[in-house]
Amino acid sequence: MNLSAAVATAEPDPFATSPLDPPRLDACGRDDLRQYFRDTWAWEDGLMQTLVGEEPWYQQPDRLRNPLVFYLGHSPSFYVDRLCRVGLMAQPVNPDLETLFGIGVDPDTPAELAAVIEPLQWPSLEQVWHYRHQVREAVAAVIDRAPLTLPIDPDSPLWALIMGMEHSRVHLETSSMLFRQLPPQHLQRPPHWTYAPTPNAAPPNPLLELQGGLITLGKPWSDPYYGWDMEYGYRQERVQPFAASVYLVSNQEFLGFVEAGGYGNPAYWGEKGWAWAQGLERDHPAFWLRRSPGNYGYRTVFEVIDLPWSWPVEVNHYEAMAFCRWRGEGFRLLTEAEWTWAAAVEAPQSPDAWDYEAFNLNLRFGSPSAVGSVATAKSATGLYDLRGNVWEWLGDNFNTLPGFQAHDLYPDHARLYCDPDHWLMLGGSWISNGTMAAPTYRNWFRPQFYQHAGFRVARDLP
């Protein structure tokens, strides 16, 4: 019996439809907020219910992440904390669980994480599912009774509600990556979770010369849709002429690096990258499974299938940079400014122009798709999959934009990570939804972390 499903609130299968688009905060009604909350909750519940049995909840699929039971309780505790701060909840639901599930970590090594979590006592699975149910009812009551004054802006109490919903959607993606690192026998793929078609071969991936130009980074505070603090600000840059690969690097293209012994050559890695690579027990990407020489399986969120050579390779930042060095002198990743110019993304933007359906976003598929196979994902500049499919690692460290203001409800959300140890990624992945799928969303991770992320190569032009 699937214990998760047995103790969760019964809901229709969320995977039968796509997630709802985010509400417009200058025109939404109470019913819009209810529907978006129900949709948000159902998607996270639906994913959590794919875990079979109790044992895997107390495992760490990624040694740099908490046990999975933490993520079952984290999103609910976030709602409670933020809604209490703004006075929309009079008191906590369960102070002990809210303290436990509110612990934030960003470890560089497993030992750093272990020092934090080893003393902790995790509650039973039944307790956490019951807590989720309690919080769901409490948040629904807030939506029913809270004063609704439009627009909902960063100074509005209801901004805490919107933040909670978007935070949950971010963690839907986080949890999907952790589930992907569990043994597949602990998971059950839902009936409506479908994979993208898998052509036998990827297309050639030439470099396209691009002229560059003036771009603007940053989302204005007047934008009528929710944004995280690191999206706001203003910076203009002039992009110099550059060349970039038309497609994301595919599994097929990355195979050349693997077969050339790339994982064993320190010349491709840099000092920190090589120290990381030496700790590996593999010489290929993490989600490839070697069956025999030249024959690989591929780990999806739920199971192992034949490696789709035409899908984009998914690697961390160290691996992406190693491939660039292997390609030859001058090869590198795109910069944020180049990505913005190539994607033809100019602020201000809103979901009125985001066109989620044109890309492999918002769970169009339950997987990446073959590079270049979504015809509408071709940008006006001629590059494919700048948005959607997989996140795109960039060559810039994470940074905030001029005019950045940390939000009082989450002051350490972004500002602590502006350092040489965190790297930008843009564009969203196949599972990115809500405002996380917006072209203005600026994501970041440590270089050894895994997300549904790939890359394309670029280089300067004379």
Short mmCIF file of C-alpha atoms in Angstrom, two decimals:
data_model
loop_
_atom_site.label_atom_id
_atom_site.label_comp_id
_atom_site.label_asym_id
_atom_site.label_seq_id
_atom_site.Cartn_x
_atom_site.Cartn_y
_atom_site.Cartn_z
CA MET A 1 0.00 0.00 0.00
CA ASN A 2 1.21 3.51 -0.81
CA LEU A 3 1.20 5.06 2.67
CA SER A 4 1.56 8.58 1.25
CA ALA A 5 -1.58 8.23 -0.82
CA ALA A 6 -3.48 6.66 2.06
CA VAL A 7 -2.98 9.59 4.42
CA ALA A 8 -3.13 12.45 1.91
CA THR A 9 -6.23 14.39 1.03
CA ALA A 10 -8.02 12.81 -1.93
CA GLU A 11 -7.80 14.96 -5.04
CA PRO A 12 -8.28 14.44 -8.77
CA ASP A 13 -5.09 13.51 -10.60
CA PRO A 14 -3.36 16.89 -11.18
CA PHE A 15 -1.16 15.39 -13.89
CA ALA A 16 -4.17 15.07 -16.20
CA THR A 17 -3.97 18.83 -16.92
CA SER A 18 -1.32 21.55 -16.96
CA PRO A 19 -0.73 23.80 -13.93
CA LEU A 20 -2.70 27.04 -13.89
CA ASP A 21 -1.07 30.28 -14.97
CA PRO A 22 -0.28 32.67 -12.11
CA PRO A 23 -2.91 35.26 -11.17
CA ARG A 24 -2.63 38.85 -12.30
CA LEU A 25 -2.27 40.74 -9.03
CA ASP A 26 -3.98 43.93 -10.16
CA ALA A 27 -7.09 42.14 -11.41
CA CYS A 28 -7.53 38.85 -9.49
CA GLY A 29 -10.54 37.98 -7.40
CA ARG A 30 -10.90 35.76 -4.37
CA ASP A 31 -11.92 32.83 -6.56
CA ASP A 32 -8.74 33.26 -8.63
CA LEU A 33 -6.65 32.98 -5.47
CA ARG A 34 -8.61 29.94 -4.29
CA GLN A 35 -8.16 28.16 -7.59
CA TYR A 36 -4.45 28.94 -7.81
CA PHE A 37 -3.92 27.76 -4.23
CA ARG A 38 -5.83 24.52 -4.81
CA ASP A 39 -3.88 23.91 -8.01
CA THR A 40 -0.56 24.65 -6.30
CA TRP A 41 -1.33 22.33 -3.41
CA ALA A 42 -2.65 19.54 -5.64
CA TRP A 43 0.51 19.50 -7.76
CA GLU A 44 2.82 19.15 -4.78
CA ASP A 45 0.54 16.60 -3.12
CA GLY A 46 0.34 14.66 -6.38
CA LEU A 47 4.10 14.42 -6.72
CA MET A 48 4.55 13.48 -3.06
CA GLN A 49 2.02 10.66 -3.43
CA THR A 50 4.19 8.96 -6.07
CA LEU A 51 6.61 7.89 -3.34
CA VAL A 52 5.92 4.29 -2.30
CA GLY A 53 6.20 3.23 1.33
CA GLU A 54 7.59 4.96 4.40
CA GLU A 55 11.30 4.11 4.25
CA PRO A 56 12.36 6.47 1.42
CA TRP A 57 10.98 9.52 3.21
CA TYR A 58 13.83 9.30 5.70
CA GLN A 59 16.54 8.89 3.07
CA GLN A 60 18.77 11.54 1.50
CA PRO A 61 18.82 10.88 -2.25
CA ASP A 62 21.27 13.78 -2.53
CA ARG A 63 23.82 14.06 0.26
CA LEU A 64 23.68 17.84 -0.07
CA ARG A 65 19.94 17.88 0.65
CA ASN A 66 17.73 17.11 3.64
CA PRO A 67 15.83 13.82 4.00
CA LEU A 68 12.70 13.81 1.86
CA VAL A 69 10.36 14.12 4.84
CA PHE A 70 11.68 17.65 5.28
CA TYR A 71 10.28 18.68 1.90
CA LEU A 72 6.89 17.18 2.75
CA GLY A 73 6.62 19.62 5.64
CA HIS A 74 8.65 22.55 4.35
CA SER A 75 6.17 24.21 1.99
CA PRO A 76 3.31 24.12 4.55
CA SER A 77 5.56 25.57 7.27
CA PHE A 78 6.57 28.38 4.91
CA TYR A 79 2.93 29.40 4.43
CA VAL A 80 2.34 29.49 8.18
CA ASP A 81 5.46 31.49 8.98
CA ARG A 82 4.84 34.16 6.36
CA LEU A 83 1.10 34.48 6.98
CA CYS A 84 1.71 34.83 10.72
CA ARG A 85 4.29 37.54 10.09
CA VAL A 86 1.77 39.70 8.23
CA GLY A 87 -1.08 39.02 10.66
CA LEU A 88 -3.25 36.94 8.32
CA MET A 89 -2.85 33.95 10.66
CA ALA A 90 -3.32 34.64 14.35
CA GLN A 91 -1.09 31.82 15.56
CA PRO A 92 1.10 28.97 14.31
CA VAL A 93 -0.42 25.60 13.44
CA ASN A 94 2.33 23.51 15.07
CA PRO A 95 5.29 25.59 16.35
CA ASP A 96 7.60 22.59 16.78
CA LEU A 97 7.09 21.39 13.20
CA GLU A 98 7.32 24.91 11.84
CA THR A 99 10.71 25.34 13.51
CA LEU A 100 11.91 21.96 12.22
CA PHE A 101 10.70 22.43 8.67
CA GLY A 102 11.86 26.04 8.50
CA ILE A 103 15.56 25.16 8.69
CA GLY A 104 17.37 26.51 5.64
CA VAL A 105 20.56 24.88 4.35
CA ASP A 106 22.96 25.53 1.49
CA PRO A 107 25.88 23.20 2.28
CA ASP A 108 29.04 23.00 0.23
CA THR A 109 29.82 19.51 1.53
CA PRO A 110 27.81 16.60 3.00
CA ALA A 111 29.65 17.10 6.30
CA GLU A 112 28.29 20.66 6.60
CA LEU A 113 24.74 19.37 6.18
CA ALA A 114 25.27 16.45 8.54
CA ALA A 115 26.37 18.81 11.30
CA VAL A 116 22.97 20.53 11.06
CA ILE A 117 20.58 17.62 10.59
CA GLU A 118 22.09 14.68 12.51
CA PRO A 119 20.77 15.92 15.89
CA LEU A 120 17.24 16.38 14.50
CA GLN A 121 14.38 14.02 15.26
CA TRP A 122 12.02 13.68 12.30
CA PRO A 123 8.31 13.15 12.96
CA SER A 124 6.31 10.21 11.68
CA LEU A 125 4.98 10.30 8.16
CA GLU A 126 1.39 10.29 9.46
CA GLN A 127 2.16 13.36 11.59
CA VAL A 128 3.52 15.27 8.62
CA TRP A 129 0.63 14.40 6.30
CA HIS A 130 -1.77 15.46 9.07
CA TYR A 131 0.15 18.70 9.44
CA ARG A 132 -0.12 19.32 5.70
CA HIS A 133 -3.89 18.85 5.93
CA GLN A 134 -4.13 21.26 8.87
CA VAL A 135 -2.13 23.92 7.04
CA ARG A 136 -4.13 23.52 3.88
CA GLU A 137 -7.34 24.18 5.78
CA ALA A 138 -5.81 27.14 7.59
CA VAL A 139 -4.55 28.76 4.39
CA ALA A 140 -7.89 28.18 2.68
CA ALA A 141 -9.55 30.00 5.58
CA VAL A 142 -7.14 32.92 5.15
CA ILE A 143 -8.11 33.20 1.48
CA ASP A 144 -11.79 33.19 2.44
CA ARG A 145 -11.57 35.97 5.02
CA ALA A 146 -8.51 38.14 4.29
CA PRO A 147 -9.21 41.69 3.08
CA LEU A 148 -8.60 41.79 -0.67
CA THR A 149 -7.37 45.14 -1.91
CA LEU A 150 -5.92 45.42 -5.40
CA PRO A 151 -3.26 45.55 -6.55
CA ILE A 152 -1.54 42.96 -4.38
CA ASP A 153 1.98 44.39 -4.27
CA PRO A 154 5.10 43.64 -2.22
CA ASP A 155 3.74 45.76 0.66
CA SER A 156 0.36 43.99 0.77
CA PRO A 157 -0.31 41.34 3.44
CA LEU A 158 -1.56 39.00 0.71
CA TRP A 159 1.89 39.11 -0.90
CA ALA A 160 2.76 36.52 1.78
CA LEU A 161 0.09 34.19 0.36
CA ILE A 162 1.35 34.60 -3.20
CA MET A 163 4.92 34.06 -1.99
CA GLY A 164 3.84 30.84 -0.29
CA MET A 165 2.20 29.53 -3.44
CA GLU A 166 5.16 30.36 -5.68
CA HIS A 167 7.55 28.90 -3.10
CA SER A 168 5.59 25.64 -3.23
CA ARG A 169 5.88 25.59 -7.03
CA VAL A 170 9.65 26.07 -6.77
CA HIS A 171 9.79 23.09 -4.42
CA LEU A 172 7.74 20.95 -6.79
CA GLU A 173 10.77 21.15 -9.07
CA THR A 174 13.24 20.66 -6.21
CA SER A 175 11.43 17.52 -5.04
CA SER A 176 11.24 16.11 -8.56
CA MET A 177 15.03 16.27 -8.79
CA LEU A 178 15.43 14.52 -5.43
CA PHE A 179 12.95 11.81 -6.39
CA ARG A 180 15.01 11.30 -9.53
CA GLN A 181 17.95 10.31 -7.36
CA LEU A 182 16.03 7.65 -5.42
CA PRO A 183 16.09 3.98 -6.42
CA PRO A 184 13.18 3.66 -8.87
CA GLN A 185 11.47 0.91 -6.87
CA HIS A 186 10.47 3.61 -4.36
CA LEU A 187 8.43 5.49 -6.97
CA GLN A 188 5.34 4.95 -9.08
CA ARG A 189 4.87 7.03 -12.23
CA PRO A 190 1.36 8.50 -12.46
CA PRO A 191 -0.80 7.37 -15.41
CA HIS A 192 -0.94 10.84 -16.98
CA TRP A 193 2.80 11.52 -16.68
CA THR A 194 3.98 11.28 -20.28
CA TYR A 195 7.45 11.61 -21.81
CA ALA A 196 8.37 13.62 -24.87
CA PRO A 197 8.96 11.76 -28.16
CA THR A 198 12.49 10.45 -28.63
CA PRO A 199 13.91 10.77 -32.14
CA ASN A 200 16.84 8.45 -32.74
CA ALA A 201 19.46 11.14 -33.31
CA ALA A 202 20.06 14.76 -32.45
CA PRO A 203 20.52 17.29 -35.25
CA PRO A 204 23.93 18.81 -35.99
CA ASN A 205 24.56 21.71 -33.64
CA PRO A 206 26.29 24.54 -35.50
CA LEU A 207 27.31 27.89 -34.05
CA LEU A 208 25.17 30.82 -35.12
CA GLU A 209 26.77 34.27 -35.30
CA LEU A 210 24.70 36.91 -33.54
CA GLN A 211 25.13 40.66 -33.74
CA GLY A 212 24.24 41.58 -30.16
CA GLY A 213 22.85 44.92 -29.09
CA LEU A 214 21.51 46.86 -26.13
CA ILE A 215 19.48 44.88 -23.58
CA THR A 216 17.73 45.68 -20.30
CA LEU A 217 17.80 43.35 -17.33
CA GLY A 218 15.35 43.49 -14.45
CA LYS A 219 11.66 43.39 -13.70
CA PRO A 220 9.97 46.66 -12.67
CA TRP A 221 8.23 46.80 -9.30
CA SER A 222 5.08 47.88 -11.13
CA ASP A 223 4.78 44.53 -12.96
CA PRO A 224 1.31 43.07 -12.19
CA TYR A 225 2.58 39.53 -11.53
CA TYR A 226 4.47 38.13 -8.57
CA GLY A 227 8.25 38.24 -8.64
CA TRP A 228 11.06 37.23 -6.30
CA ASP A 229 13.36 39.96 -5.04
CA MET A 230 16.33 38.98 -7.24
CA GLU A 231 14.24 39.55 -10.38
CA TYR A 232 13.73 43.25 -9.68
CA GLY A 233 16.14 46.06 -10.52
CA TYR A 234 17.50 47.70 -13.62
CA ARG A 235 20.66 47.21 -15.64
CA GLN A 236 21.39 48.03 -19.26
CA GLU A 237 24.20 46.29 -21.10
CA ARG A 238 25.47 46.32 -24.64
CA VAL A 239 26.02 42.79 -25.89
CA GLN A 240 28.98 42.46 -28.23
CA PRO A 241 28.78 40.16 -31.28
CA PHE A 242 29.04 36.51 -30.28
CA ALA A 243 28.34 33.02 -31.56
CA ALA A 244 26.23 30.38 -29.81
CA SER A 245 25.12 26.85 -30.60
CA VAL A 246 21.69 26.70 -32.17
CA TYR A 247 20.64 23.91 -29.81
CA LEU A 248 21.34 22.89 -26.27
CA VAL A 249 24.10 20.28 -26.08
CA SER A 250 22.40 16.90 -26.49
CA ASN A 251 23.23 13.58 -24.89
CA GLN A 252 24.58 12.50 -28.28
CA GLU A 253 26.90 15.50 -28.52
CA PHE A 254 28.09 15.07 -24.94
CA LEU A 255 28.96 11.44 -25.65
CA GLY A 256 32.01 12.70 -27.57
CA PHE A 257 33.37 14.22 -24.37
CA VAL A 258 32.69 11.00 -22.45
CA GLU A 259 34.34 8.77 -25.04
CA ALA A 260 37.36 11.09 -25.21
CA GLY A 261 37.98 10.41 -21.51
CA GLY A 262 36.82 13.86 -20.49
CA TYR A 263 35.99 12.87 -16.93
CA GLY A 264 39.54 11.70 -16.40
CA ASN A 265 41.43 14.67 -17.86
CA PRO A 266 42.27 17.44 -15.35
CA ALA A 267 42.97 19.91 -18.18
CA TYR A 268 39.20 20.34 -18.67
CA TRP A 269 38.06 20.93 -15.13
CA GLY A 270 39.82 23.71 -13.26
CA GLU A 271 41.05 23.21 -9.71
CA LYS A 272 37.71 22.98 -7.89
CA GLY A 273 36.02 21.08 -10.69
CA TRP A 274 38.81 18.51 -10.80
CA ALA A 275 38.64 18.03 -7.03
CA TRP A 276 34.92 17.32 -7.45
CA ALA A 277 35.41 15.01 -10.47
CA GLN A 278 38.00 12.91 -8.64
CA GLY A 279 35.37 11.98 -6.08
CA LEU A 280 33.08 10.44 -8.71
CA GLU A 281 32.57 6.74 -9.23
CA ARG A 282 31.47 7.28 -12.85
CA ASP A 283 32.84 8.77 -16.06
CA HIS A 284 29.56 9.99 -17.54
CA PRO A 285 26.62 12.24 -16.54
CA ALA A 286 24.78 11.39 -13.36
CA PHE A 287 21.53 10.38 -15.06
CA TRP A 288 23.18 8.04 -17.57
CA LEU A 289 23.42 4.41 -16.51
CA ARG A 290 26.01 2.35 -18.39
CA ARG A 291 24.68 -1.07 -19.37
CA SER A 292 27.59 -2.04 -21.63
CA PRO A 293 30.16 -0.09 -23.67
CA GLY A 294 28.25 2.54 -25.65
CA ASN A 295 24.87 1.38 -24.31
CA TYR A 296 23.27 3.56 -21.65
CA GLY A 297 20.03 3.81 -19.74
CA TYR A 298 18.62 7.13 -18.63
CA ARG A 299 17.03 7.95 -15.30
CA THR A 300 13.82 9.97 -15.49
CA VAL A 301 12.08 11.16 -12.34
CA PHE A 302 10.44 7.76 -11.91
CA GLU A 303 12.25 5.04 -13.84
CA VAL A 304 15.06 3.99 -16.16
CA ILE A 305 14.48 4.12 -19.92
CA ASP A 306 16.81 3.86 -22.92
CA LEU A 307 19.00 6.95 -23.14
CA PRO A 308 17.29 9.48 -25.44
CA TRP A 309 20.28 10.68 -27.45
CA SER A 310 18.36 13.65 -28.84
CA TRP A 311 17.36 15.08 -25.46
CA PRO A 312 19.58 17.74 -23.87
CA VAL A 313 22.29 16.43 -21.56
CA GLU A 314 21.67 17.30 -17.90
CA VAL A 315 24.81 18.12 -15.96
CA ASN A 316 26.07 20.42 -13.26
CA HIS A 317 28.12 23.57 -13.85
CA TYR A 318 31.48 21.81 -13.45
CA GLU A 319 30.57 19.34 -16.20
CA ALA A 320 29.26 22.05 -18.51
CA MET A 321 32.48 24.02 -18.20
CA ALA A 322 34.61 20.91 -18.70
CA PHE A 323 32.81 20.22 -21.98
CA CYS A 324 33.46 23.80 -23.13
CA ARG A 325 37.17 23.45 -22.46
CA TRP A 326 37.20 20.13 -24.31
CA ARG A 327 35.57 21.79 -27.32
CA GLY A 328 38.55 24.08 -27.67
CA GLU A 329 40.03 27.44 -26.86
CA GLY A 330 37.49 30.23 -26.51
CA PHE A 331 34.44 28.04 -25.97
CA ARG A 332 32.37 29.04 -22.97
CA LEU A 333 28.82 29.36 -21.65
CA LEU A 334 26.44 32.19 -22.50
CA THR A 335 26.35 35.24 -20.24
CA GLU A 336 23.09 36.50 -18.78
CA ALA A 337 23.17 39.51 -21.10
CA GLU A 338 23.72 37.30 -24.16
CA TRP A 339 20.93 34.93 -23.11
CA THR A 340 18.57 37.87 -22.64
CA TRP A 341 19.44 39.31 -26.05
CA ALA A 342 19.16 35.95 -27.80
CA ALA A 343 15.83 35.16 -26.12
CA ALA A 344 14.50 38.60 -27.11
CA VAL A 345 13.40 39.13 -23.52
CA GLU A 346 13.07 42.79 -22.62
CA ALA A 347 11.60 44.23 -19.42
CA PRO A 348 8.85 44.86 -18.67
CA GLN A 349 7.33 41.47 -19.40
CA SER A 350 4.26 39.69 -18.10
CA PRO A 351 2.48 36.36 -18.61
CA ASP A 352 0.39 38.10 -21.26
CA ALA A 353 3.51 37.65 -23.41
CA TRP A 354 5.12 34.63 -21.73
CA ASP A 355 3.29 32.10 -23.90
CA TYR A 356 4.06 29.03 -21.78
CA GLU A 357 2.49 26.73 -24.39
CA ALA A 358 5.15 27.66 -26.97
CA PHE A 359 7.87 25.97 -24.91
CA ASN A 360 8.52 22.76 -23.00
CA LEU A 361 7.49 24.42 -19.75
CA ASN A 362 4.66 23.94 -17.28
CA LEU A 363 4.79 20.12 -17.61
CA ARG A 364 3.96 20.11 -21.29
CA PHE A 365 5.85 16.82 -21.02
CA GLY A 366 7.04 14.95 -17.94
CA SER A 367 10.59 15.07 -19.28
CA PRO A 368 12.96 17.04 -21.46
CA SER A 369 12.27 16.97 -25.20
CA ALA A 370 14.55 16.48 -28.19
CA VAL A 371 16.64 19.57 -28.83
CA GLY A 372 14.94 21.75 -31.41
CA SER A 373 11.85 19.54 -31.60
CA VAL A 374 9.45 22.20 -30.28
CA ALA A 375 9.25 24.45 -33.33
CA THR A 376 7.68 27.34 -31.40
CA ALA A 377 10.63 27.31 -28.96
CA LYS A 378 12.84 28.93 -31.60
CA SER A 379 13.69 32.50 -30.65
CA ALA A 380 13.61 35.40 -33.09
CA THR A 381 17.41 35.23 -33.12
CA GLY A 382 17.42 31.60 -34.29
CA LEU A 383 18.32 29.70 -31.10
CA TYR A 384 16.11 26.92 -29.73
CA ASP A 385 15.08 26.15 -26.17
CA LEU A 386 16.39 29.27 -24.52
CA ARG A 387 13.22 28.93 -22.51
CA GLY A 388 12.03 25.57 -21.24
CA ASN A 389 13.23 22.02 -21.79
CA VAL A 390 16.07 22.32 -19.24
CA TRP A 391 17.55 25.23 -17.34
CA GLU A 392 20.55 26.77 -19.05
CA TRP A 393 23.75 27.14 -17.04
CA LEU A 394 25.45 30.49 -17.63
CA GLY A 395 28.97 31.74 -17.23
CA ASP A 396 27.98 34.44 -14.70
CA ASN A 397 28.05 34.11 -10.96
CA PHE A 398 24.75 34.89 -9.30
CA ASN A 399 24.34 38.60 -8.63
CA THR A 400 21.62 41.06 -7.76
CA LEU A 401 20.66 43.91 -10.06
CA PRO A 402 21.06 47.63 -9.30
CA GLY A 403 18.03 48.69 -7.28
CA PHE A 404 17.71 45.28 -5.60
CA GLN A 405 15.74 45.31 -2.35
CA ALA A 406 15.55 42.21 -0.17
CA HIS A 407 11.94 41.56 0.82
CA ASP A 408 11.24 41.69 4.55
CA LEU A 409 9.32 38.40 4.41
CA TYR A 410 12.34 36.54 3.02
CA PRO A 411 15.39 38.78 3.47
CA ASP A 412 17.97 36.03 2.91
CA HIS A 413 16.30 34.51 -0.14
CA ALA A 414 18.93 35.79 -2.58
CA ARG A 415 21.43 38.20 -1.11
CA LEU A 416 23.49 35.59 0.74
CA TYR A 417 24.34 33.80 -2.51
CA CYS A 418 26.00 36.59 -4.47
CA ASP A 419 29.44 35.02 -4.41
CA PRO A 420 31.84 32.99 -6.58
CA ASP A 421 30.25 29.72 -5.36
CA HIS A 422 26.84 30.18 -7.04
CA TRP A 423 26.15 30.29 -10.76
CA LEU A 424 23.23 31.65 -12.73
CA MET A 425 20.84 29.54 -14.74
CA LEU A 426 17.94 30.88 -16.79
CA GLY A 427 15.02 29.77 -18.92
CA GLY A 428 13.23 27.21 -16.77
CA SER A 429 12.79 23.49 -17.32
CA TRP A 430 9.98 21.21 -18.42
CA ILE A 431 8.61 21.16 -14.86
CA SER A 432 9.00 24.89 -14.14
CA ASN A 433 5.57 26.45 -13.64
CA GLY A 434 3.98 29.50 -12.07
CA THR A 435 6.14 32.61 -12.10
CA MET A 436 9.26 30.42 -11.96
CA ALA A 437 8.61 29.74 -15.66
CA ALA A 438 8.78 33.46 -16.47
CA PRO A 439 11.68 34.72 -18.58
CA THR A 440 12.54 37.18 -15.80
CA TYR A 441 13.14 34.45 -13.20
CA ARG A 442 16.82 34.29 -12.20
CA ASN A 443 17.88 30.96 -10.70
CA TRP A 444 21.19 29.91 -9.17
CA PHE A 445 22.94 26.87 -7.71
CA ARG A 446 26.31 25.75 -6.48
CA PRO A 447 28.40 24.26 -9.31
CA GLN A 448 28.24 20.69 -7.95
CA PHE A 449 24.43 20.70 -7.55
CA TYR A 450 22.07 18.98 -9.93
CA GLN A 451 18.89 20.45 -11.30
CA HIS A 452 17.05 19.76 -14.55
CA ALA A 453 19.78 21.81 -16.22
CA GLY A 454 21.91 21.73 -19.35
CA PHE A 455 23.82 24.24 -21.47
CA ARG A 456 24.85 25.44 -24.89
CA VAL A 457 28.30 26.61 -25.98
CA ALA A 458 29.22 30.13 -27.01
CA ARG A 459 32.28 32.11 -28.00
CA ASP A 460 33.33 35.65 -28.77
CA LEU A 461 33.48 36.95 -32.34
CA PRO A 462 36.35 39.08 -33.57
#
